Amino acid sequence: MILSGKSRIAGVMGWPVGHSRSPRLHGFWLQQYGIDGAYVPLPVPPDRIEPAIRALPALGLAGCNVTVPHKEAAFRLVDLLDPAAKRIGAVNTIVVRPDGSLEGRNTDAFGFRENLRDGAPAWDPAAGPAVVVGAGGAARAVAVALLDSGVPELRLVNRTRARAEELAADLGPGVPVRVIPWEWRASALADAGLLVNTTTQGMAGQAGLDLPLAGLPPATVVTDIVYTPLLTPLLKEAKARGNPVVDGLGMLLHQARPGFQAWFGLAPKVTPELRRFVLEGL
Ligand code: ATR
């Protein structure tokens, strides 16, 4: 697509940003839909994040995605927050509004939920407790998505217990959340309806998640937010046992949809072609 003077421009702010799949992902949609627009990498070091975000309206950008390590800084810097960003405490999508103000959104919970809908359409949130391993930023978005889905209980299992306790407290009073000590992680699986890995364990070059699956019921859906490799050791083992598994690539693809729609004015679709195209770039 040759750009005109009226092109809509968005991008992704991160540091480093060279590994981000977002330019490829949004670039595919821009080309597919013939949109006069561009989506560019925006390498912004941590000490420049404030001026970079404040410059978005002055530069005429439609907005941007925000990735590691800027999601919490973006949360503090925008003018208003959507309910998901407020609850997760991080912003991954900024939309420049017509009056030049900055709206911070978080679409990670949406992406997680849509990926499950795609990959495990038969999963019933009411089927049993959901076990979430990890308590970092990704776990926050997953926890919000699962509570909104109506799981009867959310079990948080993290190597460092204090972080899980902190996440549980941040999710607010009156929500069905239990922190399970790391030593008891295997028994937390007993009657689970869903198991989610939100840690970096299982990523290429790292050890697999240290979680014995012997006690996992055969119908429990198992998913991972790691997508390099697509079939992590956890998913491989669960699949070999006959459990339904959902890989993490779809979360990346689906979390991009609301931003693209806000910046470029069209609701994009996650298709097998898009999945193949992004996979080729991994
Ligand atoms: P993100 O924001 O992307 O989720 P993070 O904040 O660095 O990343 O969190 C990484 C998660 O992986 C944490 O829950 C971390 O556990 P700790 O809170 O105990 O650090 C978890 N993690 C990292 N390495 C791990 C390991 N070897 N075994 C178990 N959990 C691990």
Coordinates of N, CA, C and O in Angstrom, one line a residue, residues 28-208:
F28 N -0.4 -7.1 8.1 CA -1.2 -8.1 7.4 C -2.7 -7.6 7.1 O -3.2 -7.6 6.0
W29 N -3.3 -7.1 8.2 CA -4.6 -6.6 8.1 C -4.7 -5.4 7.2 O -5.6 -5.2 6.4
L30 N -3.8 -4.4 7.4 CA -3.8 -3.2 6.6 C -3.8 -3.5 5.1 O -4.5 -3.0 4.3
Q31 N -2.9 -4.5 4.8 CA -2.8 -4.9 3.4 C -4.1 -5.6 2.9 O -4.6 -5.4 1.9
Q32 N -4.5 -6.6 3.8 CA -5.7 -7.4 3.4 C -6.9 -6.5 3.2 O -7.7 -6.7 2.2
Y33 N -7.1 -5.5 4.0 CA -8.3 -4.6 3.9 C -8.0 -3.4 3.0 O -8.9 -2.5 2.8
G34 N -6.8 -3.2 2.4 CA -6.5 -2.1 1.6 C -6.6 -0.8 2.2 O -7.2 0.2 1.7
I35 N -6.2 -0.7 3.5 CA -6.4 0.6 4.2 C -5.2 1.5 4.0 O -4.0 1.1 4.0
D36 N -5.5 2.8 3.9 CA -4.4 3.8 3.8 C -3.9 4.1 5.2 O -4.4 5.0 5.8
G37 N -3.0 3.3 5.6 CA -2.5 3.4 7.0 C -1.2 2.6 7.1 O -0.8 1.9 6.3
A38 N -0.5 2.9 8.3 CA 0.7 2.2 8.6 C 0.8 1.9 10.1 O 0.2 2.6 10.9
Y39 N 1.5 0.8 10.4 CA 1.6 0.4 11.8 C 3.1 0.2 12.0 O 3.7 -0.7 11.4
V40 N 3.8 1.0 12.8 CA 5.3 1.0 12.9 C 5.8 0.7 14.3 O 5.2 0.9 15.3
P41 N 7.0 0.1 14.3 CA 7.7 -0.1 15.6 C 8.1 1.2 16.1 O 8.7 2.1 15.4
L42 N 7.9 1.5 17.4 CA 8.3 2.7 18.1 C 9.3 2.4 19.2 O 8.8 2.1 20.4
P43 N 10.6 2.3 19.0 CA 11.5 1.9 20.1 C 11.7 3.1 21.0 O 12.2 4.1 20.6
V44 N 11.2 2.9 22.2 CA 11.2 4.0 23.2 C 11.8 3.5 24.5 O 11.3 2.6 25.2
P45 N 13.0 4.1 24.9 CA 13.6 3.6 26.1 C 12.8 4.1 27.3 O 12.1 5.1 27.2
P46 N 12.9 3.4 28.5 CA 12.1 3.8 29.6 C 12.2 5.3 30.1 O 11.2 5.8 30.4
D47 N 13.4 5.9 29.9 CA 13.5 7.3 30.4 C 12.8 8.3 29.4 O 12.8 9.5 29.6
R48 N 12.3 7.8 28.2 CA 11.6 8.7 27.3 C 10.2 8.3 27.1 O 9.5 8.9 26.2
I49 N 9.6 7.5 27.9 CA 8.3 7.0 27.7 C 7.2 8.1 27.9 O 6.3 8.2 27.1
E50 N 7.5 9.0 28.9 CA 6.5 10.0 29.1 C 6.4 11.0 27.9 O 5.3 11.2 27.4
P51 N 7.5 11.6 27.5 CA 7.4 12.5 26.3 C 6.9 11.7 25.1 O 6.2 12.3 24.2
A52 N 7.3 10.5 24.9 CA 6.8 9.7 23.7 C 5.3 9.6 23.7 O 4.6 9.8 22.7
I53 N 4.7 9.2 24.9 CA 3.3 9.0 24.9 C 2.6 10.4 24.8 O 1.6 10.5 24.0
R54 N 3.1 11.4 25.4 CA 2.5 12.8 25.3 C 2.5 13.3 23.9 O 1.8 14.2 23.5
A55 N 3.5 12.8 23.1 CA 3.7 13.3 21.7 C 2.7 12.7 20.7 O 2.5 13.2 19.6
L56 N 2.0 11.7 21.1 CA 1.1 11.0 20.2 C 0.1 11.9 19.5 O 0.1 12.0 18.2
P57 N -0.6 12.7 20.2 CA -1.6 13.6 19.5 C -0.9 14.7 18.7 O -1.3 15.0 17.6
A58 N 0.2 15.2 19.2 CA 0.9 16.3 18.5 C 1.4 15.8 17.1 O 1.5 16.5 16.1
L59 N 1.8 14.5 17.1 CA 2.3 13.9 15.8 C 1.2 13.5 14.9 O 1.4 13.0 13.8
G60 N -0.1 13.5 15.4 CA -1.2 13.1 14.6 C -1.4 11.6 14.5 O -2.1 11.1 13.6
L61 N -0.7 10.9 15.4 CA -0.9 9.4 15.4 C -2.3 9.0 15.9 O -2.9 9.7 16.8
A62 N -2.8 7.9 15.4 CA -4.2 7.5 15.9 C -4.1 6.8 17.2 O -5.1 6.7 18.0
G63 N -2.9 6.4 17.6 CA -2.7 5.7 18.9 C -1.6 4.7 18.8 O -0.8 4.7 17.8
C64 N -1.5 3.8 19.8 CA -0.4 2.8 19.7 C -0.7 1.7 20.7 O -1.5 1.8 21.6
N65 N 0.0 0.6 20.4 CA 0.1 -0.5 21.4 C 1.3 -0.2 22.3 O 2.2 0.5 21.9
V66 N 1.2 -0.7 23.5 CA 2.3 -0.5 24.5 C 2.7 -1.9 25.0 O 1.8 -2.7 25.4
T67 N 4.0 -2.2 24.9 CA 4.4 -3.5 25.4 C 5.6 -3.3 26.4 O 5.8 -2.2 26.8
V68 N 6.2 -4.5 26.8 CA 7.2 -4.5 27.8 C 8.3 -3.5 27.5 O 8.7 -3.4 26.3
P69 N 8.7 -2.7 28.4 CA 8.3 -2.6 29.9 C 7.4 -1.4 30.2 O 7.4 -1.0 31.3
H70 N 6.6 -1.0 29.2 CA 5.9 0.3 29.4 C 4.5 0.2 29.8 O 3.8 1.3 29.9
K71 N 3.9 -1.0 30.0 CA 2.5 -1.1 30.2 C 2.0 -0.3 31.5 O 0.9 0.2 31.6
E72 N 2.8 -0.4 32.6 CA 2.4 0.3 33.8 C 2.6 1.8 33.7 O 1.8 2.6 34.2
A73 N 3.7 2.2 33.0 CA 3.9 3.7 32.8 C 2.8 4.2 32.0 O 2.2 5.3 32.3
A74 N 2.3 3.5 31.0 CA 1.2 4.0 30.2 C 0.0 4.2 31.0 O -0.8 5.1 30.9
F75 N -0.2 3.2 31.9 CA -1.4 3.3 32.8 C -1.4 4.6 33.6 O -2.5 5.2 33.8
R76 N -0.2 5.0 34.0 CA -0.1 6.3 34.8 C -0.2 7.5 34.0 O -0.6 8.6 34.5
L77 N 0.1 7.4 32.7 CA 0.3 8.6 31.9 C -1.0 9.0 31.1 O -1.1 10.2 30.7
V78 N -1.9 8.1 30.8 CA -3.0 8.4 29.9 C -4.0 9.3 30.7 O -4.0 9.4 31.9
D79 N -4.9 9.9 30.0 CA -5.9 10.8 30.6 C -7.1 10.0 31.1 O -7.7 10.4 32.1
L80 N -7.5 8.9 30.5 CA -8.6 8.1 31.0 C -8.4 6.7 30.7 O -7.6 6.3 29.8
L81 N -9.0 5.8 31.5 CA -8.8 4.4 31.4 C -10.1 3.6 31.2 O -11.1 4.0 31.8
D82 N -10.0 2.6 30.4 CA -11.2 1.7 30.3 C -11.3 0.8 31.5 O -10.3 0.7 32.2
P83 N -12.5 0.2 31.8 CA -12.6 -0.6 33.0 C -11.6 -1.8 33.1 O -11.1 -2.0 34.1
A84 N -11.3 -2.4 31.9 CA -10.3 -3.5 32.0 C -8.9 -3.0 32.4 O -8.3 -3.7 33.2
A85 N -8.5 -1.9 31.9 CA -7.2 -1.4 32.2 C -7.1 -1.0 33.7 O -6.2 -1.3 34.4
K86 N -8.2 -0.4 34.2 CA -8.3 -0.1 35.6 C -8.1 -1.3 36.5 O -7.4 -1.3 37.5
R87 N -8.8 -2.4 36.1 CA -8.7 -3.6 36.9 C -7.4 -4.3 36.8 O -6.9 -5.0 37.8
I88 N -6.8 -4.3 35.6 CA -5.6 -5.0 35.4 C -4.4 -4.2 35.9 O -3.3 -4.7 36.2
G89 N -4.5 -2.9 35.9 CA -3.4 -2.0 36.3 C -2.4 -1.8 35.3 O -1.2 -1.4 35.6
A90 N -2.7 -2.0 34.0 CA -1.8 -1.8 32.9 C -2.5 -1.5 31.7 O -3.7 -1.8 31.5
V91 N -1.8 -0.8 30.8 CA -2.4 -0.3 29.5 C -1.6 -1.0 28.3 O -0.4 -0.9 28.3
N92 N -2.3 -1.6 27.4 CA -1.6 -2.2 26.3 C -2.0 -1.5 24.9 O -1.5 -1.8 23.9
T93 N -3.0 -0.6 25.0 CA -3.6 0.0 23.8 C -3.9 1.4 24.2 O -4.7 1.7 25.1
I94 N -3.4 2.4 23.4 CA -3.7 3.8 23.6 C -4.5 4.3 22.4 O -4.0 4.1 21.2
V95 N -5.6 5.0 22.6 CA -6.4 5.6 21.5 C -6.3 7.1 21.7 O -6.7 7.6 22.8
V96 N -5.9 7.8 20.6 CA -6.0 9.3 20.7 C -7.4 9.7 20.3 O -7.9 9.4 19.3
R97 N -8.1 10.4 21.2 CA -9.4 10.8 21.0 C -9.5 12.1 20.2 O -8.5 12.8 20.1
P98 N -10.7 12.4 19.6 CA -10.7 13.6 18.7 C -10.3 14.8 19.4 O -9.7 15.7 18.7
D99 N -10.4 15.0 20.7 CA -10.0 16.2 21.4 C -8.6 16.2 21.8 O -8.1 17.0 22.5
G100 N -7.8 15.1 21.4 CA -6.4 15.0 21.7 C -6.1 14.3 23.0 O -4.9 14.2 23.3
S101 N -7.1 13.9 23.7 CA -6.8 13.2 25.0 C -6.5 11.8 24.7 O -6.8 11.2 23.6
L102 N -5.9 11.1 25.7 CA -5.4 9.8 25.5 C -6.2 8.8 26.3 O -6.3 8.9 27.5
E103 N -6.8 7.8 25.6 CA -7.6 6.8 26.3 C -6.7 5.5 26.4 O -6.2 5.0 25.4
G104 N -6.5 5.0 27.6 CA -5.8 3.8 27.8 C -6.7 2.6 28.0 O -7.7 2.6 28.8
R105 N -6.4 1.6 27.2 CA -7.3 0.4 27.3 C -6.4 -0.8 27.6 O -5.2 -0.8 27.4
N106 N -7.0 -1.9 28.1 CA -6.3 -3.2 28.1 C -7.1 -4.2 27.4 O -8.3 -4.5 27.8
T107 N -6.6 -4.8 26.4 CA -7.3 -5.8 25.6 C -6.7 -7.2 25.8 O -7.1 -8.1 25.0
D108 N -5.8 -7.4 26.8 CA -5.3 -8.7 27.0 C -6.3 -9.7 27.5 O -6.3 -10.9 27.1
A109 N -7.2 -9.3 28.4 CA -8.2 -10.2 28.9 C -9.1 -10.6 27.8 O -9.5 -11.8 27.6
F110 N -9.5 -9.6 27.0 CA -10.3 -9.9 25.8 C -9.7 -10.9 24.9 O -10.3 -11.9 24.4
G111 N -8.4 -10.7 24.6 CA -7.6 -11.6 23.8 C -7.6 -13.0 24.3 O -7.7 -14.0 23.6
F112 N -7.4 -13.1 25.6 CA -7.3 -14.5 26.2 C -8.6 -15.2 26.1 O -8.7 -16.3 25.7
R113 N -9.7 -14.5 26.4 CA -11.1 -15.0 26.3 C -11.5 -15.5 24.9 O -12.0 -16.5 24.7
E114 N -11.1 -14.6 24.0 CA -11.5 -14.9 22.6 C -10.7 -16.1 22.0 O -11.2 -16.9 21.3
N115 N -9.4 -16.2 22.5 CA -8.6 -17.4 22.1 C -9.2 -18.7 22.6 O -9.2 -19.7 21.9
L116 N -9.7 -18.6 23.9 CA -10.3 -19.8 24.4 C -11.6 -20.2 23.7 O -11.9 -21.3 23.4
R117 N -12.4 -19.1 23.4 CA -13.6 -19.3 22.6 C -13.3 -20.0 21.3 O -14.1 -20.9 20.9
D118 N -12.3 -19.6 20.6 CA -11.9 -20.2 19.3 C -11.4 -21.6 19.5 O -11.7 -22.5 18.8
G119 N -10.4 -21.8 20.5 CA -9.7 -23.0 20.6 C -10.4 -24.1 21.4 O -10.1 -25.3 21.2
A120 N -11.3 -23.7 22.3 CA -12.0 -24.7 23.1 C -13.5 -24.2 23.3 O -13.9 -23.9 24.3
P121 N -14.2 -24.2 22.1 CA -15.6 -23.7 22.2 C -16.5 -24.4 23.2 O -17.4 -23.9 23.7
A122 N -16.1 -25.7 23.5 CA -16.9 -26.5 24.4 C -16.6 -26.2 25.9 O -17.4 -26.6 26.8
W123 N -15.6 -25.4 26.2 CA -15.2 -25.1 27.6 C -16.3 -24.3 28.2 O -16.8 -23.3 27.7
D124 N -16.8 -24.9 29.4 CA -17.8 -24.2 30.2 C -17.2 -23.7 31.4 O -16.7 -24.4 32.3
P125 N -17.2 -22.3 31.6 CA -16.5 -21.7 32.8 C -17.1 -22.4 34.1 O -16.3 -22.4 35.1
A126 N -18.3 -22.8 34.1 CA -18.9 -23.4 35.3 C -18.4 -24.8 35.6 O -18.7 -25.4 36.6
A127 N -17.6 -25.4 34.7 CA -17.3 -26.8 34.8 C -16.4 -27.1 36.0 O -16.4 -28.2 36.5
G128 N -15.7 -26.1 36.5 CA -14.9 -26.3 37.7 C -13.9 -25.1 37.9 O -13.9 -24.2 37.1
P129 N -13.1 -25.2 39.0 CA -12.2 -24.1 39.3 C -11.2 -23.9 38.1 O -10.9 -24.9 37.4
A130 N -10.7 -22.7 38.0 CA -9.7 -22.4 37.0 C -8.4 -22.2 37.8 O -8.3 -21.5 38.7
V131 N -7.3 -23.0 37.3 CA -6.0 -22.9 38.0 C -5.1 -22.0 37.1 O -4.9 -22.3 36.0
V132 N -4.6 -20.9 37.7 CA -3.7 -20.0 37.0 C -2.4 -20.1 37.6 O -2.2 -19.8 38.8
V133 N -1.4 -20.5 36.8 CA 0.0 -20.6 37.4 C 0.7 -19.3 37.0 O 0.8 -18.9 35.8
G134 N 1.3 -18.6 38.0 CA 2.0 -17.3 37.7 C 1.2 -16.2 38.3 O 0.0 -16.3 38.6
A135 N 1.9 -15.1 38.6 CA 1.2 -13.9 39.2 C 1.8 -12.6 38.6 O 1.8 -11.6 39.3
G136 N 2.4 -12.6 37.4 CA 2.9 -11.4 36.8 C 1.8 -10.7 36.0 O 0.6 -10.9 36.3
G137 N 2.2 -9.8 35.1 CA 1.3 -9.0 34.4 C 0.3 -9.8 33.6 O -0.9 -9.5 33.5
A138 N 0.8 -10.8 33.0 CA -0.1 -11.7 32.1 C -1.1 -12.4 33.0 O -2.3 -12.5 32.6
A139 N -0.7 -12.8 34.2 CA -1.7 -13.5 35.1 C -2.8 -12.5 35.5 O -4.0 -13.0 35.6
R140 N -2.5 -11.3 35.6 CA -3.5 -10.3 36.0 C -4.6 -10.2 35.0 O -5.8 -10.2 35.3
A141 N -4.2 -10.2 33.7 CA -5.2 -10.1 32.6 C -6.0 -11.4 32.5 O -7.2 -11.4 32.3
V142 N -5.3 -12.5 32.7 CA -6.0 -13.8 32.6 C -7.0 -14.0 33.8 O -8.1 -14.4 33.6
A143 N -6.6 -13.5 35.0 CA -7.5 -13.6 36.1 C -8.7 -12.8 35.9 O -9.9 -13.3 36.2
V144 N -8.6 -11.6 35.4 CA -9.8 -10.7 35.1 C -10.7 -11.4 34.1 O -11.9 -11.5 34.3
A145 N -10.1 -12.0 33.1 CA -10.9 -12.6 32.0 C -11.7 -13.8 32.6 O -12.9 -14.0 32.3
L146 N -11.0 -14.6 33.5 CA -11.7 -15.8 34.0 C -12.8 -15.4 35.0 O -13.9 -16.0 35.0
L147 N -12.5 -14.4 35.8 CA -13.6 -14.0 36.8 C -14.8 -13.4 36.0 O -15.9 -13.7 36.4
D148 N -14.5 -12.7 34.9 CA -15.6 -12.2 34.1 C -16.4 -13.3 33.4 O -17.6 -13.1 33.1
S149 N -15.7 -14.4 33.1 CA -16.3 -15.5 32.4 C -17.3 -16.2 33.4 O -18.1 -17.0 33.0
G150 N -17.1 -16.0 34.7 CA -17.9 -16.7 35.7 C -17.4 -18.0 36.2 O -18.2 -18.9 36.6
V151 N -16.1 -18.2 36.3 CA -15.6 -19.4 36.9 C -16.0 -19.4 38.4 O -16.0 -18.4 39.0
P152 N -16.3 -20.6 38.9 CA -16.7 -20.7 40.3 C -15.6 -20.4 41.3 O -15.9 -20.0 42.4
E153 N -14.4 -20.7 40.8 CA -13.2 -20.4 41.7 C -12.0 -20.2 40.9 O -11.8 -20.9 39.9
L154 N -11.2 -19.3 41.3 CA -9.9 -19.0 40.7 C -8.8 -19.4 41.6 O -8.8 -18.9 42.8
R155 N -7.9 -20.4 41.2 CA -6.8 -20.8 42.1 C -5.6 -20.2 41.6 O -5.2 -20.5 40.4
L156 N -4.9 -19.4 42.4 CA -3.7 -18.8 42.0 C -2.5 -19.5 42.6 O -2.4 -19.7 43.8
V157 N -1.6 -20.0 41.7 CA -0.5 -20.8 42.1 C 0.8 -20.1 41.6 O 1.0 -19.9 40.4
N158 N 1.6 -19.6 42.5 CA 2.8 -18.9 42.1 C 4.0 -19.3 43.0 O 3.9 -19.5 44.2
R159 N 5.2 -19.4 42.3 CA 6.4 -19.8 43.0 C 6.6 -18.8 44.2 O 6.9 -19.3 45.3
T160 N 6.5 -17.5 44.0 CA 6.6 -16.6 45.1 C 5.2 -16.3 45.6 O 4.4 -15.6 45.0
R161 N 4.9 -16.8 46.8 CA 3.5 -16.7 47.3 C 3.0 -15.3 47.4 O 1.8 -15.0 47.1
A162 N 3.9 -14.4 47.9 CA 3.5 -13.0 48.2 C 2.9 -12.3 47.0 O 2.0 -11.5 47.1
R163 N 3.5 -12.7 45.8 CA 2.9 -12.0 44.6 C 1.5 -12.5 44.3 O 0.7 -11.7 43.8
A164 N 1.3 -13.8 44.5 CA -0.1 -14.3 44.3 C -1.1 -13.7 45.3 O -2.2 -13.3 44.9
E165 N -0.6 -13.5 46.5 CA -1.5 -12.8 47.6 C -1.8 -11.4 47.1 O -2.9 -10.9 47.3
E166 N -0.8 -10.7 46.6 CA -1.0 -9.3 46.2 C -2.0 -9.3 45.0 O -2.9 -8.4 45.0
L167 N -1.8 -10.2 44.1 CA -2.8 -10.2 42.9 C -4.2 -10.5 43.5 O -5.1 -9.8 43.1
A168 N -4.3 -11.5 44.4 CA -5.6 -11.8 44.9 C -6.3 -10.6 45.6 O -7.4 -10.3 45.4
A169 N -5.4 -9.8 46.3 CA -5.9 -8.6 47.0 C -6.4 -7.6 46.0 O -7.4 -7.0 46.2
D170 N -5.6 -7.4 44.9 CA -5.9 -6.4 43.9 C -7.2 -6.8 43.2 O -7.9 -5.9 42.6
L171 N -7.5 -8.0 43.1 CA -8.8 -8.4 42.4 C -10.0 -8.0 43.2 O -11.1 -8.1 42.6
G172 N -9.8 -7.7 44.4 CA -10.9 -7.1 45.2 C -11.5 -8.1 46.1 O -11.4 -9.3 46.0
P173 N -12.3 -7.5 47.1 CA -13.0 -8.4 48.0 C -14.2 -9.0 47.4 O -14.7 -8.5 46.4
G174 N -14.6 -10.2 47.9 CA -15.8 -10.8 47.4 C -15.7 -11.6 46.1 O -16.7 -12.0 45.6
V175 N -14.4 -11.7 45.6 CA -14.3 -12.5 44.4 C -13.8 -13.9 44.8 O -13.0 -14.0 45.8
P176 N -14.2 -14.9 44.1 CA -13.8 -16.3 44.5 C -12.4 -16.7 44.1 O -12.2 -17.4 43.2
V177 N -11.4 -16.1 44.8 CA -10.0 -16.4 44.5 C -9.3 -17.1 45.7 O -9.6 -16.7 46.8
R178 N -8.6 -18.1 45.4 CA -7.8 -18.8 46.5 C -6.3 -18.9 46.0 O -6.0 -19.2 44.9
V179 N -5.5 -18.5 47.0 CA -4.0 -18.7 46.7 C -3.6 -20.1 47.2 O -3.9 -20.4 48.4
I180 N -3.0 -20.8 46.3 CA -2.5 -22.2 46.7 C -1.0 -22.2 46.8 O -0.4 -21.7 45.8
P181 N -0.4 -22.6 47.9 CA 1.0 -22.6 48.0 C 1.7 -23.5 46.9 O 1.1 -24.5 46.4
W182 N 2.8 -23.0 46.4 CA 3.5 -23.7 45.3 C 3.7 -25.2 45.6 O 3.6 -26.0 44.7
E183 N 4.0 -25.6 46.8 CA 4.2 -27.0 47.1 C 3.0 -27.8 46.9 O 3.1 -29.0 46.7
W184 N 1.8 -27.2 46.9 CA 0.6 -28.0 46.7 C 0.0 -27.9 45.3 O -1.1 -28.2 45.0
R185 N 0.8 -27.4 44.4 CA 0.3 -27.1 43.0 C -0.3 -28.3 42.3 O -1.3 -28.2 41.6
A186 N 0.3 -29.5 42.6 CA -0.2 -30.7 41.9 C -1.6 -31.0 42.3 O -2.5 -31.4 41.5
S187 N -1.9 -30.9 43.6 CA -3.2 -31.2 44.1 C -4.2 -30.2 43.8 O -5.4 -30.4 43.8
A188 N -3.8 -29.0 43.4 CA -4.7 -27.9 43.0 C -5.5 -28.3 41.7 O -6.5 -27.7 41.4
L189 N -4.9 -29.3 41.0 CA -5.5 -29.6 39.7 C -6.7 -30.6 39.8 O -7.4 -30.8 38.8
A190 N -6.9 -31.1 41.0 CA -7.8 -32.3 41.2 C -9.1 -32.1 40.4 O -9.5 -33.0 39.7
D191 N -9.9 -31.0 40.7 CA -11.2 -30.9 40.0 C -11.3 -29.7 39.1 O -12.3 -29.1 38.9
A192 N -10.1 -29.4 38.5 CA -10.0 -28.1 37.7 C -10.8 -28.3 36.4 O -10.8 -29.3 35.8
G193 N -11.4 -27.2 36.0 CA -12.0 -27.1 34.6 C -11.1 -26.6 33.6 O -11.2 -26.8 32.4
L194 N -10.1 -25.8 34.1 CA -9.2 -25.1 33.2 C -7.8 -25.0 33.9 O -7.8 -24.7 35.1
L195 N -6.7 -25.1 33.2 CA -5.4 -24.9 33.7 C -4.7 -23.9 32.7 O -4.7 -24.2 31.5
V196 N -4.1 -22.8 33.3 CA -3.5 -21.8 32.4 C -2.1 -21.6 32.9 O -1.9 -21.3 34.1
N197 N -1.1 -21.7 32.1 CA 0.3 -21.2 32.4 C 0.5 -19.8 32.0 O 0.4 -19.5 30.8
T198 N 0.8 -18.9 32.9 CA 1.0 -17.5 32.5 C 2.5 -17.2 32.8 O 2.9 -16.0 32.7
T199 N 3.3 -18.2 33.2 CA 4.7 -17.9 33.5 C 5.5 -18.0 32.2 O 5.0 -18.5 31.2
T200 N 6.8 -17.7 32.3 CA 7.6 -17.8 31.1 C 8.2 -19.2 30.9 O 8.9 -19.5 29.9
Q201 N 7.9 -20.1 31.8 CA 8.4 -21.4 31.8 C 7.8 -22.2 30.6 O 6.6 -22.1 30.3
G202 N 8.7 -22.9 29.8 CA 8.2 -23.6 28.6 C 8.5 -22.8 27.3 O 8.4 -23.4 26.2
M203 N 9.0 -21.6 27.5 CA 9.4 -20.8 26.3 C 10.7 -21.4 25.8 O 11.5 -22.0 26.6
A204 N 10.9 -21.3 24.5 CA 12.1 -21.8 23.9 C 13.3 -21.3 24.6 O 13.4 -20.2 25.0
G205 N 14.2 -22.3 25.0 CA 15.4 -21.9 25.7 C 15.2 -21.9 27.2 O 16.2 -21.7 28.0
Q206 N 14.0 -22.1 27.7 CA 13.8 -22.2 29.2 C 13.3 -23.6 29.6 O 12.8 -24.3 28.7
A207 N 13.4 -23.9 30.8 CA 12.9 -25.2 31.3 C 11.4 -25.2 31.2 O 10.7 -24.1 31.1
G208 N 10.8 -26.4 31.1 CA 9.4 -26.5 31.1 C 8.8 -26.2 32.5 O 9.5 -26.2 33.5

